[in-house]
Short mmCIF file of N, CA and C in Angstrom, two decimals:
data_model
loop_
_atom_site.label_atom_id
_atom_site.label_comp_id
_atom_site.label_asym_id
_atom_site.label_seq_id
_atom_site.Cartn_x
_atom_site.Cartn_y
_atom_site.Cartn_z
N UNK X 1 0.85 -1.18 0.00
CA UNK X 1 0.00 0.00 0.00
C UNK X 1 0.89 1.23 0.00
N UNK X 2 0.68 1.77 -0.83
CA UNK X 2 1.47 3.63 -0.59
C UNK X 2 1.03 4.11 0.31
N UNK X 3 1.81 4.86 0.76
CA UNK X 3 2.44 5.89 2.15
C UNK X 3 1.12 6.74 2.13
N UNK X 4 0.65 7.09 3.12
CA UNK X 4 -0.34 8.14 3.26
C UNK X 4 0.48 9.26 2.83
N UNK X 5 -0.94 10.11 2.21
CA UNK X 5 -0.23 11.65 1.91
C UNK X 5 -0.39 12.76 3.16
N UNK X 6 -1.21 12.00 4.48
CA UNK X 6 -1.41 12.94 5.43
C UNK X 6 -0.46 12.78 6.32
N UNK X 7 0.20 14.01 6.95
CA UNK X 7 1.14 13.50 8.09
C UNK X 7 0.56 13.09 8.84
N UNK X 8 1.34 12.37 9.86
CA UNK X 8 1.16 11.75 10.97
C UNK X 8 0.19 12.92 11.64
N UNK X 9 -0.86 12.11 12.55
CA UNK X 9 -1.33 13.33 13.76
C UNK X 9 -1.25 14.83 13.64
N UNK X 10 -1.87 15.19 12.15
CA UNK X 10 -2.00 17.12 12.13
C UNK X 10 -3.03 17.16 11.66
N UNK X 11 -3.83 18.56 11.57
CA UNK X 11 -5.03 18.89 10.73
C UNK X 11 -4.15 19.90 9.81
N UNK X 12 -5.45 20.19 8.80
CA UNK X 12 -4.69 21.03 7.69
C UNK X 12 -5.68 22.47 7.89
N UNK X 13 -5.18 23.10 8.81
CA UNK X 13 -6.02 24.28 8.76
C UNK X 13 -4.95 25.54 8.11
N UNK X 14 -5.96 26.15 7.38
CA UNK X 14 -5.35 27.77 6.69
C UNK X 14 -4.32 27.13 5.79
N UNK X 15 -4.50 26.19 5.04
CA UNK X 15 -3.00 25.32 4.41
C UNK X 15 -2.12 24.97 4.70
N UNK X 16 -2.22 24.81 6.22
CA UNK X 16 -0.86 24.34 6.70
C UNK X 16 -0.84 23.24 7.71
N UNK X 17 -0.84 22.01 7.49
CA UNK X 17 -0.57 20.57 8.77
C UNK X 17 -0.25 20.97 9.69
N UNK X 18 -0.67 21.15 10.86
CA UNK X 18 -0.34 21.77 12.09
C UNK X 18 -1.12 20.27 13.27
N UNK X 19 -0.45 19.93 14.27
CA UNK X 19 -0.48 19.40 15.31
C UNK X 19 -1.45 19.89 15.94
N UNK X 20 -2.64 18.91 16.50
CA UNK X 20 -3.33 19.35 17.63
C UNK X 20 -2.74 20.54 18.43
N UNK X 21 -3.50 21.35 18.85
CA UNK X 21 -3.28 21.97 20.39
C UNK X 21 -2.74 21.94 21.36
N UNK X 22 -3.43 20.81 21.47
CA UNK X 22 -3.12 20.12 22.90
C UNK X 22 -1.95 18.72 22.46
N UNK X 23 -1.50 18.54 21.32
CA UNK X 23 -1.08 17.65 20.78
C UNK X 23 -1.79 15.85 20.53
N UNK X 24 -2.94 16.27 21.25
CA UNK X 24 -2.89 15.18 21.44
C UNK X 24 -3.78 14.06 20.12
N UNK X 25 -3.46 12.94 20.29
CA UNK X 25 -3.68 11.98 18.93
C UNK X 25 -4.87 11.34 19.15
N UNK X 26 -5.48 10.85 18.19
CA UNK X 26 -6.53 9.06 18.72
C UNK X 26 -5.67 8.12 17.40
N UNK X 27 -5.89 6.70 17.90
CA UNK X 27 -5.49 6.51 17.14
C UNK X 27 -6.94 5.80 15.77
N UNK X 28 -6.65 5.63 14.64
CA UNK X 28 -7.21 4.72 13.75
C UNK X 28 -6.64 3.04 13.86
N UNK X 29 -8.12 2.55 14.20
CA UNK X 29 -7.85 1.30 14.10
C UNK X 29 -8.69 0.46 13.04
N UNK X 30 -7.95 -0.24 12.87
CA UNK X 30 -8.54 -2.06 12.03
C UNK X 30 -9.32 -2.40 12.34
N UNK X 31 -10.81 -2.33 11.73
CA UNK X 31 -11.92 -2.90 12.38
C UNK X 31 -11.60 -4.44 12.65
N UNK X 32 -10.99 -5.13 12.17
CA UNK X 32 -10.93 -6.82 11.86
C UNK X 32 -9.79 -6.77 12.89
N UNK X 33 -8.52 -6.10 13.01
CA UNK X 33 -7.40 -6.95 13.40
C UNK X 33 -7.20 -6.10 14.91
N UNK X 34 -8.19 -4.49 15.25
CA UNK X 34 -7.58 -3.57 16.08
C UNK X 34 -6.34 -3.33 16.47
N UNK X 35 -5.50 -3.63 14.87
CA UNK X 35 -4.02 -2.92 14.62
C UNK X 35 -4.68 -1.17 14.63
N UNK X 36 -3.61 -0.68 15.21
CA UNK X 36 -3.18 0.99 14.53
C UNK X 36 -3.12 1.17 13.05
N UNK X 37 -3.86 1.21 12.15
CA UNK X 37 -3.42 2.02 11.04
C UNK X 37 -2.29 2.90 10.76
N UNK X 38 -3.36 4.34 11.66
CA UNK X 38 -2.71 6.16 11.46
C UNK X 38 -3.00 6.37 12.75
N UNK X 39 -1.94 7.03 13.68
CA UNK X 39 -2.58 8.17 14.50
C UNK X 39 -2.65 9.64 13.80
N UNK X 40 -4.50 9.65 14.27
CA UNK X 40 -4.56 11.42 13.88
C UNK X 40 -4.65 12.38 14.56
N UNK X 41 -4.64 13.43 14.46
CA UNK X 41 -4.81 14.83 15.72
C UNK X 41 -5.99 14.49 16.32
N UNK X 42 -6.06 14.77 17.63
CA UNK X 42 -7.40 14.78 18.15
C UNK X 42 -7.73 16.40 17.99
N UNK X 43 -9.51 16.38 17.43
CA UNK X 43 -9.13 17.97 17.77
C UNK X 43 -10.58 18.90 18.68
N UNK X 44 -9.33 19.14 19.49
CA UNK X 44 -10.39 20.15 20.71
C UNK X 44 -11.16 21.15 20.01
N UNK X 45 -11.51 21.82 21.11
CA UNK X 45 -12.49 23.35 20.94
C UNK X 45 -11.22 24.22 20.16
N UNK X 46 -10.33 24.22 20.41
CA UNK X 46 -9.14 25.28 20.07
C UNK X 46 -9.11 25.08 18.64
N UNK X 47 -8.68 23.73 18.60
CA UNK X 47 -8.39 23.07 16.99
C UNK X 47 -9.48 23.49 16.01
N UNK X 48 -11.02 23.38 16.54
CA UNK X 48 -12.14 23.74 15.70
C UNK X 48 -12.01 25.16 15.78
N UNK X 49 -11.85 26.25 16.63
CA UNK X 49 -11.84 27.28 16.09
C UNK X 49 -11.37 27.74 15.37
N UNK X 50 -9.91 27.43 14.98
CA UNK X 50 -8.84 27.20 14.05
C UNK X 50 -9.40 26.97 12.65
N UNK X 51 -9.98 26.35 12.56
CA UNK X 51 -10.41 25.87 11.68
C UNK X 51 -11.24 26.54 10.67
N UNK X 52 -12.69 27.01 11.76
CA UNK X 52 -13.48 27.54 11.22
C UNK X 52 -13.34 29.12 11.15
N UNK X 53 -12.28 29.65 11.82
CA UNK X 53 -11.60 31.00 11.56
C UNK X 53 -11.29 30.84 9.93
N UNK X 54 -10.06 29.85 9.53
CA UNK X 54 -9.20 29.68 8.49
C UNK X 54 -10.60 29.65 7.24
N UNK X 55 -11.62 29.26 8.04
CA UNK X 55 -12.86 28.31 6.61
C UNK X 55 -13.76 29.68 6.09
N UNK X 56 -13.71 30.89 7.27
CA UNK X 56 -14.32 32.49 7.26
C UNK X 56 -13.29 33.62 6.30
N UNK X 57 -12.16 33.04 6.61
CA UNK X 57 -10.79 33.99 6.28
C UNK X 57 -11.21 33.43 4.30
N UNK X 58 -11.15 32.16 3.93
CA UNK X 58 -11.38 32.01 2.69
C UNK X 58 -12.33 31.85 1.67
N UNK X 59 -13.35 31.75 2.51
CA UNK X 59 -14.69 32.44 1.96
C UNK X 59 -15.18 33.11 0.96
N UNK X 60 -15.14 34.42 1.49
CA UNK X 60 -15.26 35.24 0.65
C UNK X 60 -13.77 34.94 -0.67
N UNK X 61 -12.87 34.75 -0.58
CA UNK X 61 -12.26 34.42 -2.25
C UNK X 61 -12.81 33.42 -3.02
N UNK X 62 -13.70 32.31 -2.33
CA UNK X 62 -14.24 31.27 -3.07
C UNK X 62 -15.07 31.82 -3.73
N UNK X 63 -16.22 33.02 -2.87
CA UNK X 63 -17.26 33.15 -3.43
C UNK X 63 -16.90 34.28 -4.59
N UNK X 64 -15.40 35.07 -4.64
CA UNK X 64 -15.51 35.89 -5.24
C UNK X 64 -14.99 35.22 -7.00
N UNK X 65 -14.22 34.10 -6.75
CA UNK X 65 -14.05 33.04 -8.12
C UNK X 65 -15.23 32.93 -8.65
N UNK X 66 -14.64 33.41 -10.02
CA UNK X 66 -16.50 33.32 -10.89
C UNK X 66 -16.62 31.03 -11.11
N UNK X 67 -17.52 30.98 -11.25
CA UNK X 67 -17.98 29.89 -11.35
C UNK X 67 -16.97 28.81 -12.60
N UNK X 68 -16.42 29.18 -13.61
CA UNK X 68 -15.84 28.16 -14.34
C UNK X 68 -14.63 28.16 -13.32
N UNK X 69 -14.01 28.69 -13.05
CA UNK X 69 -12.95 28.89 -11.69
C UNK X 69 -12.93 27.99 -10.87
N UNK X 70 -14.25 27.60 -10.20
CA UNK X 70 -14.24 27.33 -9.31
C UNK X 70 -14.70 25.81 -10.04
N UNK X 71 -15.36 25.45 -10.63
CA UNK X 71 -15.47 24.05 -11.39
C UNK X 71 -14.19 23.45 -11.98
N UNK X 72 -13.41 24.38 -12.35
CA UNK X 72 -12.50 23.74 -12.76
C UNK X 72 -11.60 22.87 -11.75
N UNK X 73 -11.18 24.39 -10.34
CA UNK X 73 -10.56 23.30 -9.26
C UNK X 73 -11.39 22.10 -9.02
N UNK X 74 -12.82 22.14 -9.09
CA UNK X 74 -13.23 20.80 -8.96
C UNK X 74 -13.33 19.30 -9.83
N UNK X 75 -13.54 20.01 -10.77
CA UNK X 75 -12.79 19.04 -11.22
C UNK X 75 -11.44 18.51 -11.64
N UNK X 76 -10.25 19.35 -11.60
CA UNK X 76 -9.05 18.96 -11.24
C UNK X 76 -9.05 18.08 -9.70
N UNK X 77 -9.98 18.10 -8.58
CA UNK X 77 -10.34 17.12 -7.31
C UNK X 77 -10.53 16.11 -7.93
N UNK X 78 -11.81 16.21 -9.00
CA UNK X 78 -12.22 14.51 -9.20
C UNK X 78 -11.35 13.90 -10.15
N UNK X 79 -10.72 15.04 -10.83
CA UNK X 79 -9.57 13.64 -11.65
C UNK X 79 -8.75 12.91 -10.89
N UNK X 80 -8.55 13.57 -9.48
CA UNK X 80 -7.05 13.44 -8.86
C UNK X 80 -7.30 12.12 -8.06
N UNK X 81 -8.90 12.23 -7.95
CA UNK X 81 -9.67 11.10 -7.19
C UNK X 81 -9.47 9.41 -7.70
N UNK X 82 -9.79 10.03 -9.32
CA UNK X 82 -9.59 8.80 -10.08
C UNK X 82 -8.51 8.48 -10.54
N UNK X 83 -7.56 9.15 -10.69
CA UNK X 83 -5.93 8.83 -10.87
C UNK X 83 -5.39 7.92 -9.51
N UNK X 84 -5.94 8.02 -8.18
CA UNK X 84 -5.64 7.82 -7.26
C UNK X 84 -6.58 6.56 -6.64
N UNK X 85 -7.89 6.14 -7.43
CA UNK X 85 -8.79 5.49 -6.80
C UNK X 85 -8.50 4.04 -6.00
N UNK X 86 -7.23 3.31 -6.88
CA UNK X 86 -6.76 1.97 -6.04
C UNK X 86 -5.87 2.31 -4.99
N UNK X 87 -5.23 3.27 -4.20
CA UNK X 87 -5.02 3.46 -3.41
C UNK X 87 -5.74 4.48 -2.06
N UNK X 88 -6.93 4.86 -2.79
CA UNK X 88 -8.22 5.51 -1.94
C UNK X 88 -8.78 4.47 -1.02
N UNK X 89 -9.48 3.56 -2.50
CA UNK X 89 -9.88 2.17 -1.83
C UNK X 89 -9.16 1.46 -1.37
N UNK X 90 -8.35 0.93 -0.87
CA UNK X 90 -7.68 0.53 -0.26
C UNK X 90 -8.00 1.18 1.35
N UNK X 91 -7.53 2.30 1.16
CA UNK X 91 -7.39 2.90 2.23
C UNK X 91 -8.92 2.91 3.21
N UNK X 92 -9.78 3.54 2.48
CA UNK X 92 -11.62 3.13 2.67
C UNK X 92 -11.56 1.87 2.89
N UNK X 93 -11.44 0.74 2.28
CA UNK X 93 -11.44 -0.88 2.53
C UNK X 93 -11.17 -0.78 3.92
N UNK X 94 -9.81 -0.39 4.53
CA UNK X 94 -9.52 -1.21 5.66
C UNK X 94 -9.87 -0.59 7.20
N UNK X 95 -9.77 0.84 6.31
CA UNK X 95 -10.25 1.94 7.22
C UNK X 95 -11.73 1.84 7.57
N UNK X 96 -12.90 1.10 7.12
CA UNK X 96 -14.12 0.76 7.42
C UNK X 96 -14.44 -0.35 7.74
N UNK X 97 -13.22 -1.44 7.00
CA UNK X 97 -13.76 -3.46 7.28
C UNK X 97 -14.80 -3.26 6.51
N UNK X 98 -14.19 -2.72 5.11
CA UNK X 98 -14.68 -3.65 3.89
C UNK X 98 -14.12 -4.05 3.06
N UNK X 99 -14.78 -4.91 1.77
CA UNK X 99 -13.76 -5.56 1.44
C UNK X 99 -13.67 -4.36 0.32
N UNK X 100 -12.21 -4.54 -0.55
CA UNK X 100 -11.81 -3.55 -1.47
C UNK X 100 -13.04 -3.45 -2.11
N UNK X 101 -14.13 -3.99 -2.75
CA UNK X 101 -14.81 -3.61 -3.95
C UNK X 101 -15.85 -2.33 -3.03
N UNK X 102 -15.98 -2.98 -1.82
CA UNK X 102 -16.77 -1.90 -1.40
C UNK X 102 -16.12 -0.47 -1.31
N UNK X 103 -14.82 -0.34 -0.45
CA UNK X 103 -14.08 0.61 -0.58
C UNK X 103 -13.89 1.48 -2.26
N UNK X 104 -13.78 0.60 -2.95
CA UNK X 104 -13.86 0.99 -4.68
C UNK X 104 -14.97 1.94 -4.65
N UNK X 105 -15.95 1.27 -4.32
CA UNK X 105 -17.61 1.68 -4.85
C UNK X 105 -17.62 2.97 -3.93
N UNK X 106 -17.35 2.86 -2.69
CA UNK X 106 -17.09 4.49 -2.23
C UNK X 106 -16.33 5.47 -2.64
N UNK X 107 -15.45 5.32 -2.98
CA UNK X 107 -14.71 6.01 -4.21
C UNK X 107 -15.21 6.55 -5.22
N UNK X 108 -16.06 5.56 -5.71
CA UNK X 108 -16.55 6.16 -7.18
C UNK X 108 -17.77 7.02 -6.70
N UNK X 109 -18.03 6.80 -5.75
CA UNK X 109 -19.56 7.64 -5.21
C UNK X 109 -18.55 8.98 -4.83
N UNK X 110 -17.43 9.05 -4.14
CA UNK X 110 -17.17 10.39 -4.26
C UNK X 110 -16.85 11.25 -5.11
N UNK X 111 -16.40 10.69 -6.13
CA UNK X 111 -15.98 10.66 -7.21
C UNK X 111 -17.21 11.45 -7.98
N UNK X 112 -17.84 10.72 -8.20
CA UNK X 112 -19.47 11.54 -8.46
C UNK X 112 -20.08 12.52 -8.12
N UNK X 113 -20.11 12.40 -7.03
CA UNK X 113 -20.37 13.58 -6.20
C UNK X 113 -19.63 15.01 -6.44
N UNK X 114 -18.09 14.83 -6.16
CA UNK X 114 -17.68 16.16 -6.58
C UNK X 114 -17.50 16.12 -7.95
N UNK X 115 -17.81 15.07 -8.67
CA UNK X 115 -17.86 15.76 -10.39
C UNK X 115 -18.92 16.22 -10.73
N UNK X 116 -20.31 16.05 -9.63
CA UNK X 116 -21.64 16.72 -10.30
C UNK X 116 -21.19 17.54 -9.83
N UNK X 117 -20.76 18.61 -8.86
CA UNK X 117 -20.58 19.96 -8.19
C UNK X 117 -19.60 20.71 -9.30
N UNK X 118 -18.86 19.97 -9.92
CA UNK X 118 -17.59 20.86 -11.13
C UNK X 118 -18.57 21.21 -11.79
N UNK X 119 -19.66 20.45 -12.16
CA UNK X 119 -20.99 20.94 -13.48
C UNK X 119 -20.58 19.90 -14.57
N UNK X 120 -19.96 18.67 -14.10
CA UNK X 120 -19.48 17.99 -15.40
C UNK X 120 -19.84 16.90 -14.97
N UNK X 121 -20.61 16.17 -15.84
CA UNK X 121 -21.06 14.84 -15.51
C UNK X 121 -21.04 14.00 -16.12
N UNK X 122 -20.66 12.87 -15.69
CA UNK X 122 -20.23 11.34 -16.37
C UNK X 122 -21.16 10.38 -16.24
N UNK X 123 -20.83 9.55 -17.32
CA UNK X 123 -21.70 8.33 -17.70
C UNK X 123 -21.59 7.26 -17.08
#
C-alpha cells in the first residue's frame, strides 16, 4: 500500500498541517485486526476554532471566483480522485472493514459527487 499523503497526527487548517493543540492523537484502528493504522490529531475546541476562523478567512475568495474557476478546481479534485482510486480504496477498505470492492464503490460515489458539483457529468 502507498504511504499516506497525510502526516502523521495534524489537521490542515489555513494550508498548513499543524499538530493538535493540545497535541494530542486518537489513534485509527482495524476494524478486523484492532491494529493501529494512522494516529490522527485529536481535535479540541481550540483546533475547531482554528479551523473555522481559516474556513471564514477564505470564503469570501471562493465566493468571489466566478464559477468556471471554481469548477474547474473541482474538477481537477475529481480527476485526482480517479488517478488515485486503487489506493483511496484501499485505504476506505480497511479503514471501514470492507472488502476492497466496497471501498472501490465508495470512491466512485465520491468521485461523483464532486464531479456533479464541477458541473461535469459522467456516464
Amino acid at each position: 500500500m502507498a504511504d499516506l499523503v497525510v502526516p502523521d497526527a495534524r489537521h490542515l487548517i489555513d494550508g498548513e498541517w499543524v499538530a493538535a493543540a493540545d497535541k494530542g492523537e486518537l489513534p485509527v484502528l482495524d476494524p478486523a485486526t484492532r491494529e493501529v493504522i494512522q494516529p490522527v490529531a485529536r481535535a479540541e475546541p481550540a483546533d475547531v476554532d482554528a479551523a473555522v476562523a481559516a474556513a471564514r478567512r477564505a470564503a469570501p475568495a471562493w465566493a468571489a471566483t466566478n464559477p468556471s474557476e471554481r469548477g474547474a478546481a473541482l474538477r481537477r479534485w475529481a480527476d485526482l480522485i480517479m488517478t488515485h482510486v486503487e489506493d483511496l480504496a484501499r485505504y476506505e477498505a480497511r479503514d471501514v472493514g470492507k472488502p476492497l470492492s466496497g471501498g472501490r464503490l465508495n470512491i466512485y460515489i465520491a468521485h461523483g459527487i464532486v464531479d456533479y458539483f464541477a458541473g461535469r457529468r459522467t456516464s
